[in-house]
Tab-separated table of N, CA and C in Angstrom:
chain	number	residue	atom	x	y	z
A	1355	GLY	N	-1.397	24.532	1.064
A	1355	GLY	CA	-2.075	24.976	-0.089
A	1355	GLY	C	-3.489	24.435	-0.148
A	1356	VAL	N	-3.971	24.400	-1.345
A	1356	VAL	CA	-5.340	23.999	-1.623
A	1356	VAL	C	-5.595	22.550	-1.214
A	1357	MET	N	-4.648	21.660	-1.489
A	1357	MET	CA	-4.832	20.251	-1.165
A	1357	MET	C	-4.943	20.040	0.348
A	1358	ILE	N	-4.086	20.712	1.110
A	1358	ILE	CA	-4.145	20.584	2.567
A	1358	ILE	C	-5.487	21.099	3.083
A	1359	GLU	N	-5.973	22.204	2.531
A	1359	GLU	CA	-7.276	22.738	2.946
A	1359	GLU	C	-8.387	21.745	2.630
A	1360	HIS	N	-8.318	21.113	1.450
A	1360	HIS	CA	-9.325	20.112	1.072
A	1360	HIS	C	-9.276	18.912	2.020
A	1361	LEU	N	-8.087	18.414	2.302
A	1361	LEU	CA	-7.943	17.267	3.204
A	1361	LEU	C	-8.454	17.604	4.597
A	1362	SER	N	-8.134	18.796	5.060
A	1362	SER	CA	-8.578	19.217	6.386
A	1362	SER	C	-10.103	19.303	6.454
A	1363	ALA	N	-10.713	19.862	5.427
A	1363	ALA	CA	-12.174	19.968	5.393
A	1363	ALA	C	-12.814	18.589	5.333
A	1364	THR	N	-12.246	17.703	4.539
A	1364	THR	CA	-12.765	16.344	4.425
A	1364	THR	C	-12.620	15.597	5.738
A	1365	ALA	N	-11.464	15.705	6.372
A	1365	ALA	CA	-11.221	15.010	7.630
A	1365	ALA	C	-12.167	15.512	8.709
A	1366	GLY	N	-12.522	16.768	8.660
A	1366	GLY	CA	-13.430	17.334	9.644
A	1366	GLY	C	-14.825	16.732	9.588
A	1367	ARG	N	-15.189	16.172	8.447
A	1367	ARG	CA	-16.512	15.560	8.294
A	1367	ARG	C	-16.516	14.083	8.688
A	1368	LEU	N	-15.344	13.511	8.870
A	1368	LEU	CA	-15.251	12.098	9.216
A	1368	LEU	C	-15.334	11.916	10.715
A	1369	THR	N	-15.827	10.783	11.134
A	1369	THR	CA	-15.835	10.458	12.557
A	1369	THR	C	-14.829	9.344	12.790
A	1370	GLN	N	-14.228	9.352	13.926
A	1370	GLN	CA	-13.245	8.333	14.252
A	1370	GLN	C	-13.957	7.018	14.539
A	1371	ILE	N	-13.427	5.972	13.987
A	1371	ILE	CA	-14.010	4.649	14.165
A	1371	ILE	C	-13.466	4.050	15.453
A	1372	PRO	N	-14.341	3.619	16.357
A	1372	PRO	CA	-13.865	2.976	17.587
A	1372	PRO	C	-13.036	1.734	17.249
A	1373	GLY	N	-11.988	1.514	18.001
A	1373	GLY	CA	-11.157	0.336	17.755
A	1373	GLY	C	-10.303	0.471	16.511
A	1374	SER	N	-9.797	1.645	16.254
A	1374	SER	CA	-8.993	1.908	15.064
A	1374	SER	C	-7.848	0.907	14.910
A	1375	VAL	N	-7.669	0.403	13.702
A	1375	VAL	CA	-6.620	-0.581	13.413
A	1375	VAL	C	-5.235	0.016	13.630
A	1376	SER	N	-5.099	1.310	13.428
A	1376	SER	CA	-3.771	1.919	13.547
A	1376	SER	C	-3.157	1.726	14.926
A	1377	ILE	N	-3.979	1.570	15.939
A	1377	ILE	CA	-3.432	1.368	17.282
A	1377	ILE	C	-2.642	0.059	17.364
A	1378	LEU	N	-2.932	-0.892	16.479
A	1378	LEU	CA	-2.184	-2.147	16.463
A	1378	LEU	C	-0.713	-1.933	16.106
A	1379	THR	N	-0.420	-0.844	15.376
A	1379	THR	CA	0.970	-0.581	14.988
A	1379	THR	C	1.823	-0.127	16.166
A	1380	THR	N	1.207	0.100	17.321
A	1380	THR	CA	1.967	0.462	18.520
A	1380	THR	C	2.501	-0.774	19.243
A	1381	GLN	N	2.059	-1.934	18.822
A	1381	GLN	CA	2.459	-3.188	19.463
A	1381	GLN	C	3.898	-3.562	19.130
A	1382	ASP	N	4.431	-4.496	19.879
A	1382	ASP	CA	5.713	-5.113	19.560
A	1382	ASP	C	5.671	-5.586	18.106
A	1383	ARG	N	6.792	-5.499	17.405
A	1383	ARG	CA	6.822	-5.835	15.976
A	1383	ARG	C	6.295	-7.242	15.681
A	1384	ASN	N	6.659	-8.211	16.496
A	1384	ASN	CA	6.197	-9.577	16.259
A	1384	ASN	C	4.692	-9.714	16.478
A	1385	VAL	N	4.179	-9.023	17.494
A	1385	VAL	CA	2.739	-9.053	17.766
A	1385	VAL	C	1.989	-8.396	16.612
A	1386	TRP	N	2.450	-7.224	16.181
A	1386	TRP	CA	1.800	-6.514	15.077
A	1386	TRP	C	1.861	-7.356	13.806
A	1387	ALA	N	2.954	-8.022	13.535
A	1387	ALA	CA	3.070	-8.855	12.327
A	1387	ALA	C	2.010	-9.962	12.328
A	1388	LYS	N	1.775	-10.593	13.460
A	1388	LYS	CA	0.753	-11.649	13.557
A	1388	LYS	C	-0.651	-11.059	13.382
A	1389	GLN	N	-0.888	-9.898	14.004
A	1389	GLN	CA	-2.199	-9.260	13.887
A	1389	GLN	C	-2.462	-8.826	12.446
A	1390	ARG	N	-1.425	-8.299	11.818
A	1390	ARG	CA	-1.551	-7.870	10.421
A	1390	ARG	C	-1.844	-9.059	9.512
A	1391	ALA	N	-1.133	-10.149	9.717
A	1391	ALA	CA	-1.362	-11.350	8.905
A	1391	ALA	C	-2.810	-11.821	9.047
A	1392	ALA	N	-3.340	-11.747	10.255
A	1392	ALA	CA	-4.734	-12.143	10.473
A	1392	ALA	C	-5.687	-11.196	9.732
A	1393	LEU	N	-5.409	-9.887	9.777
A	1393	LEU	CA	-6.243	-8.918	9.064
A	1393	LEU	C	-6.214	-9.163	7.556
A	1394	GLU	N	-5.037	-9.513	7.045
A	1394	GLU	CA	-4.877	-9.700	5.608
A	1394	GLU	C	-5.600	-10.939	5.078
A	1395	GLN	N	-6.129	-11.768	5.954
A	1395	GLN	CA	-6.905	-12.923	5.507
A	1395	GLN	C	-8.207	-12.477	4.832
A	1396	ASP	N	-8.666	-11.273	5.181
A	1396	ASP	CA	-9.841	-10.696	4.545
A	1396	ASP	C	-9.375	-9.853	3.358
A	1397	ALA	N	-9.940	-10.084	2.182
A	1397	ALA	CA	-9.500	-9.400	0.961
A	1397	ALA	C	-9.609	-7.877	1.062
A	1398	GLN	N	-10.688	-7.375	1.654
A	1398	GLN	CA	-10.858	-5.917	1.776
A	1398	GLN	C	-9.797	-5.321	2.700
A	1399	ASN	N	-9.546	-5.981	3.825
A	1399	ASN	CA	-8.494	-5.519	4.728
A	1399	ASN	C	-7.146	-5.521	4.028
A	1400	ALA	N	-6.867	-6.576	3.274
A	1400	ALA	CA	-5.593	-6.677	2.549
A	1400	ALA	C	-5.439	-5.514	1.576
A	1401	GLU	N	-6.522	-5.138	0.912
A	1401	GLU	CA	-6.476	-4.016	-0.038
A	1401	GLU	C	-6.221	-2.694	0.693
A	1402	TYR	N	-6.882	-2.497	1.826
A	1402	TYR	CA	-6.659	-1.272	2.601
A	1402	TYR	C	-5.208	-1.189	3.080
A	1403	LEU	N	-4.681	-2.286	3.574
A	1403	LEU	CA	-3.292	-2.297	4.041
A	1403	LEU	C	-2.328	-2.024	2.891
A	1404	LYS	N	-2.640	-2.543	1.724
A	1404	LYS	CA	-1.806	-2.292	0.537
A	1404	LYS	C	-1.806	-0.802	0.185
A	1405	LEU	N	-2.970	-0.177	0.281
A	1405	LEU	CA	-3.060	1.268	0.013
A	1405	LEU	C	-2.219	2.060	1.010
A	1406	ILE	N	-2.324	1.703	2.274
A	1406	ILE	CA	-1.527	2.390	3.296
A	1406	ILE	C	-0.043	2.175	3.046
A	1407	ASP	N	0.343	0.945	2.742
A	1407	ASP	CA	1.746	0.632	2.477
A	1407	ASP	C	2.294	1.420	1.292
A	1408	GLY	N	1.433	1.724	0.324
A	1408	GLY	CA	1.864	2.449	-0.863
A	1408	GLY	C	2.101	3.925	-0.635
A	1409	GLY	N	1.641	4.441	0.509
A	1409	GLY	CA	1.839	5.856	0.814
A	1409	GLY	C	3.244	6.140	1.327
A	1410	ILE	N	3.704	7.325	1.100
A	1410	ILE	CA	5.035	7.727	1.556
A	1410	ILE	C	5.014	8.143	3.021
A	1411	ILE	N	3.952	8.839	3.413
A	1411	ILE	CA	3.833	9.365	4.770
A	1411	ILE	C	2.408	9.180	5.275
A	1412	VAL	N	2.224	9.446	6.546
A	1412	VAL	CA	0.888	9.575	7.129
A	1412	VAL	C	0.752	11.036	7.542
A	1413	LEU	N	-0.275	11.680	7.063
A	1413	LEU	CA	-0.534	13.069	7.415
A	1413	LEU	C	-1.633	13.097	8.458
A	1414	CYS	N	-1.329	13.579	9.647
A	1414	CYS	CA	-2.284	13.648	10.746
A	1414	CYS	C	-2.813	15.061	10.860
A	1415	LEU	N	-4.108	15.214	10.720
A	1415	LEU	CA	-4.742	16.529	10.774
A	1415	LEU	C	-5.475	16.681	12.099
A	1416	ASP	N	-4.721	16.919	13.150
A	1416	ASP	CA	-5.286	17.069	14.483
A	1416	ASP	C	-5.881	18.457	14.649
A	1417	GLN	N	-7.074	18.515	15.215
A	1417	GLN	CA	-7.737	19.799	15.447
A	1417	GLN	C	-8.196	19.962	16.891
A	1418	THR	N	-7.717	19.125	17.759
A	1418	THR	CA	-8.141	19.148	19.153
A	1418	THR	C	-7.439	20.272	19.915
A	1419	PRO	N	-8.180	21.080	20.663
A	1419	PRO	CA	-7.529	22.090	21.514
A	1419	PRO	C	-6.926	21.418	22.750
A	1420	TYR	N	-5.824	21.931	23.224
A	1420	TYR	CA	-5.132	21.349	24.375
A	1420	TYR	C	-4.973	22.401	25.464
A	1421	PRO	N	-5.078	21.962	26.719
A	1421	PRO	CA	-4.990	22.922	27.825
A	1421	PRO	C	-3.591	23.498	28.034
A	1422	SER	N	-2.553	22.772	27.590
A	1422	SER	CA	-1.199	23.283	27.799
A	1422	SER	C	-0.292	22.864	26.646
A	1423	ALA	N	0.847	23.512	26.558
A	1423	ALA	CA	1.833	23.167	25.527
A	1423	ALA	C	2.342	21.740	25.720
A	1424	ASN	N	2.504	21.319	26.968
A	1424	ASN	CA	2.944	19.952	27.237
A	1424	ASN	C	1.927	18.924	26.753
A	1425	ASP	N	0.641	19.178	26.993
A	1425	ASP	CA	-0.406	18.279	26.520
A	1425	ASP	C	-0.400	18.200	24.994
A	1426	LYS	N	-0.235	19.349	24.354
A	1426	LYS	CA	-0.207	19.378	22.892
A	1426	LYS	C	0.996	18.605	22.363
A	1427	ALA	N	2.165	18.806	22.953
A	1427	ALA	CA	3.369	18.099	22.516
A	1427	ALA	C	3.202	16.590	22.689
A	1428	GLN	N	2.638	16.184	23.819
A	1428	GLN	CA	2.401	14.755	24.080
A	1428	GLN	C	1.497	14.163	22.997
A	1429	HIS	N	0.430	14.856	22.691
A	1429	HIS	CA	-0.505	14.363	21.685
A	1429	HIS	C	0.124	14.355	20.292
A	1430	LEU	N	0.849	15.414	19.961
A	1430	LEU	CA	1.462	15.485	18.632
A	1430	LEU	C	2.486	14.374	18.421
A	1431	LEU	N	3.190	14.008	19.475
A	1431	LEU	CA	4.205	12.958	19.342
A	1431	LEU	C	3.607	11.559	19.289
A	1432	ILE	N	2.660	11.286	20.180
A	1432	ILE	CA	2.153	9.918	20.223
A	1432	ILE	C	0.639	9.816	20.227
A	1433	GLY	N	-0.060	10.871	20.549
A	1433	GLY	CA	-1.518	10.794	20.603
A	1433	GLY	C	-1.961	9.644	21.478
A	1434	ASP	N	-3.089	9.060	21.124
A	1434	ASP	CA	-3.532	7.872	21.851
A	1434	ASP	C	-3.302	6.627	21.002
A	1435	GLY	N	-2.623	6.790	19.869
A	1435	GLY	CA	-2.323	5.665	18.993
A	1435	GLY	C	-3.422	5.356	17.997
A	1436	SER	N	-4.576	5.992	18.141
A	1436	SER	CA	-5.703	5.653	17.274
A	1436	SER	C	-5.666	6.351	15.920
A	1437	ASN	N	-4.888	7.403	15.776
A	1437	ASN	CA	-4.815	8.065	14.472
A	1437	ASN	C	-3.365	8.254	14.008
A	1438	ARG	N	-2.524	7.343	14.415
A	1438	ARG	CA	-1.132	7.323	13.966
A	1438	ARG	C	-0.846	5.947	13.399
A	1439	TRP	N	-0.068	5.887	12.345
A	1439	TRP	CA	0.315	4.611	11.743
A	1439	TRP	C	1.829	4.527	11.894
A	1440	TYR	N	2.283	3.817	12.920
A	1440	TYR	CA	3.689	3.849	13.303
A	1440	TYR	C	4.614	3.081	12.362
A	1441	ASP	N	4.076	2.476	11.321
A	1441	ASP	CA	4.925	1.867	10.291
A	1441	ASP	C	5.301	2.897	9.226
A	1442	LYS	N	4.875	4.108	9.377
A	1442	LYS	CA	5.112	5.173	8.395
A	1442	LYS	C	5.687	6.404	9.081
A	1443	GLN	N	6.347	7.238	8.277
A	1443	GLN	CA	6.795	8.546	8.729
A	1443	GLN	C	5.562	9.366	9.078
A	1444	GLN	N	5.571	10.029	10.206
A	1444	GLN	CA	4.438	10.828	10.662
A	1444	GLN	C	4.664	12.296	10.332
A	1445	VAL	N	3.650	12.941	9.771
A	1445	VAL	CA	3.665	14.382	9.557
A	1445	VAL	C	2.458	14.946	10.283
A	1446	VAL	N	2.734	15.769	11.300
A	1446	VAL	CA	1.644	16.288	12.134
A	1446	VAL	C	1.528	17.781	11.910
């Protein structure tokens, strides 16, 4: 609906930040827990993590063309880890 169209248009104007924090969620649970604790030492990071934790799902708005169905399936399932938050249910 309208909300998905708005989110898609907004996401299209954003640029991906190098070194995305979400890739840390691909780590072993104990490693990610230590990394998260370190991030939470900064008040702004702690607030961002709280916002993410409060969400029910992560909605991934991928717009990349893929050369084959296999490439698309690979990306939709795991991507490169930079735009997936593996502590949440993924909706692609």
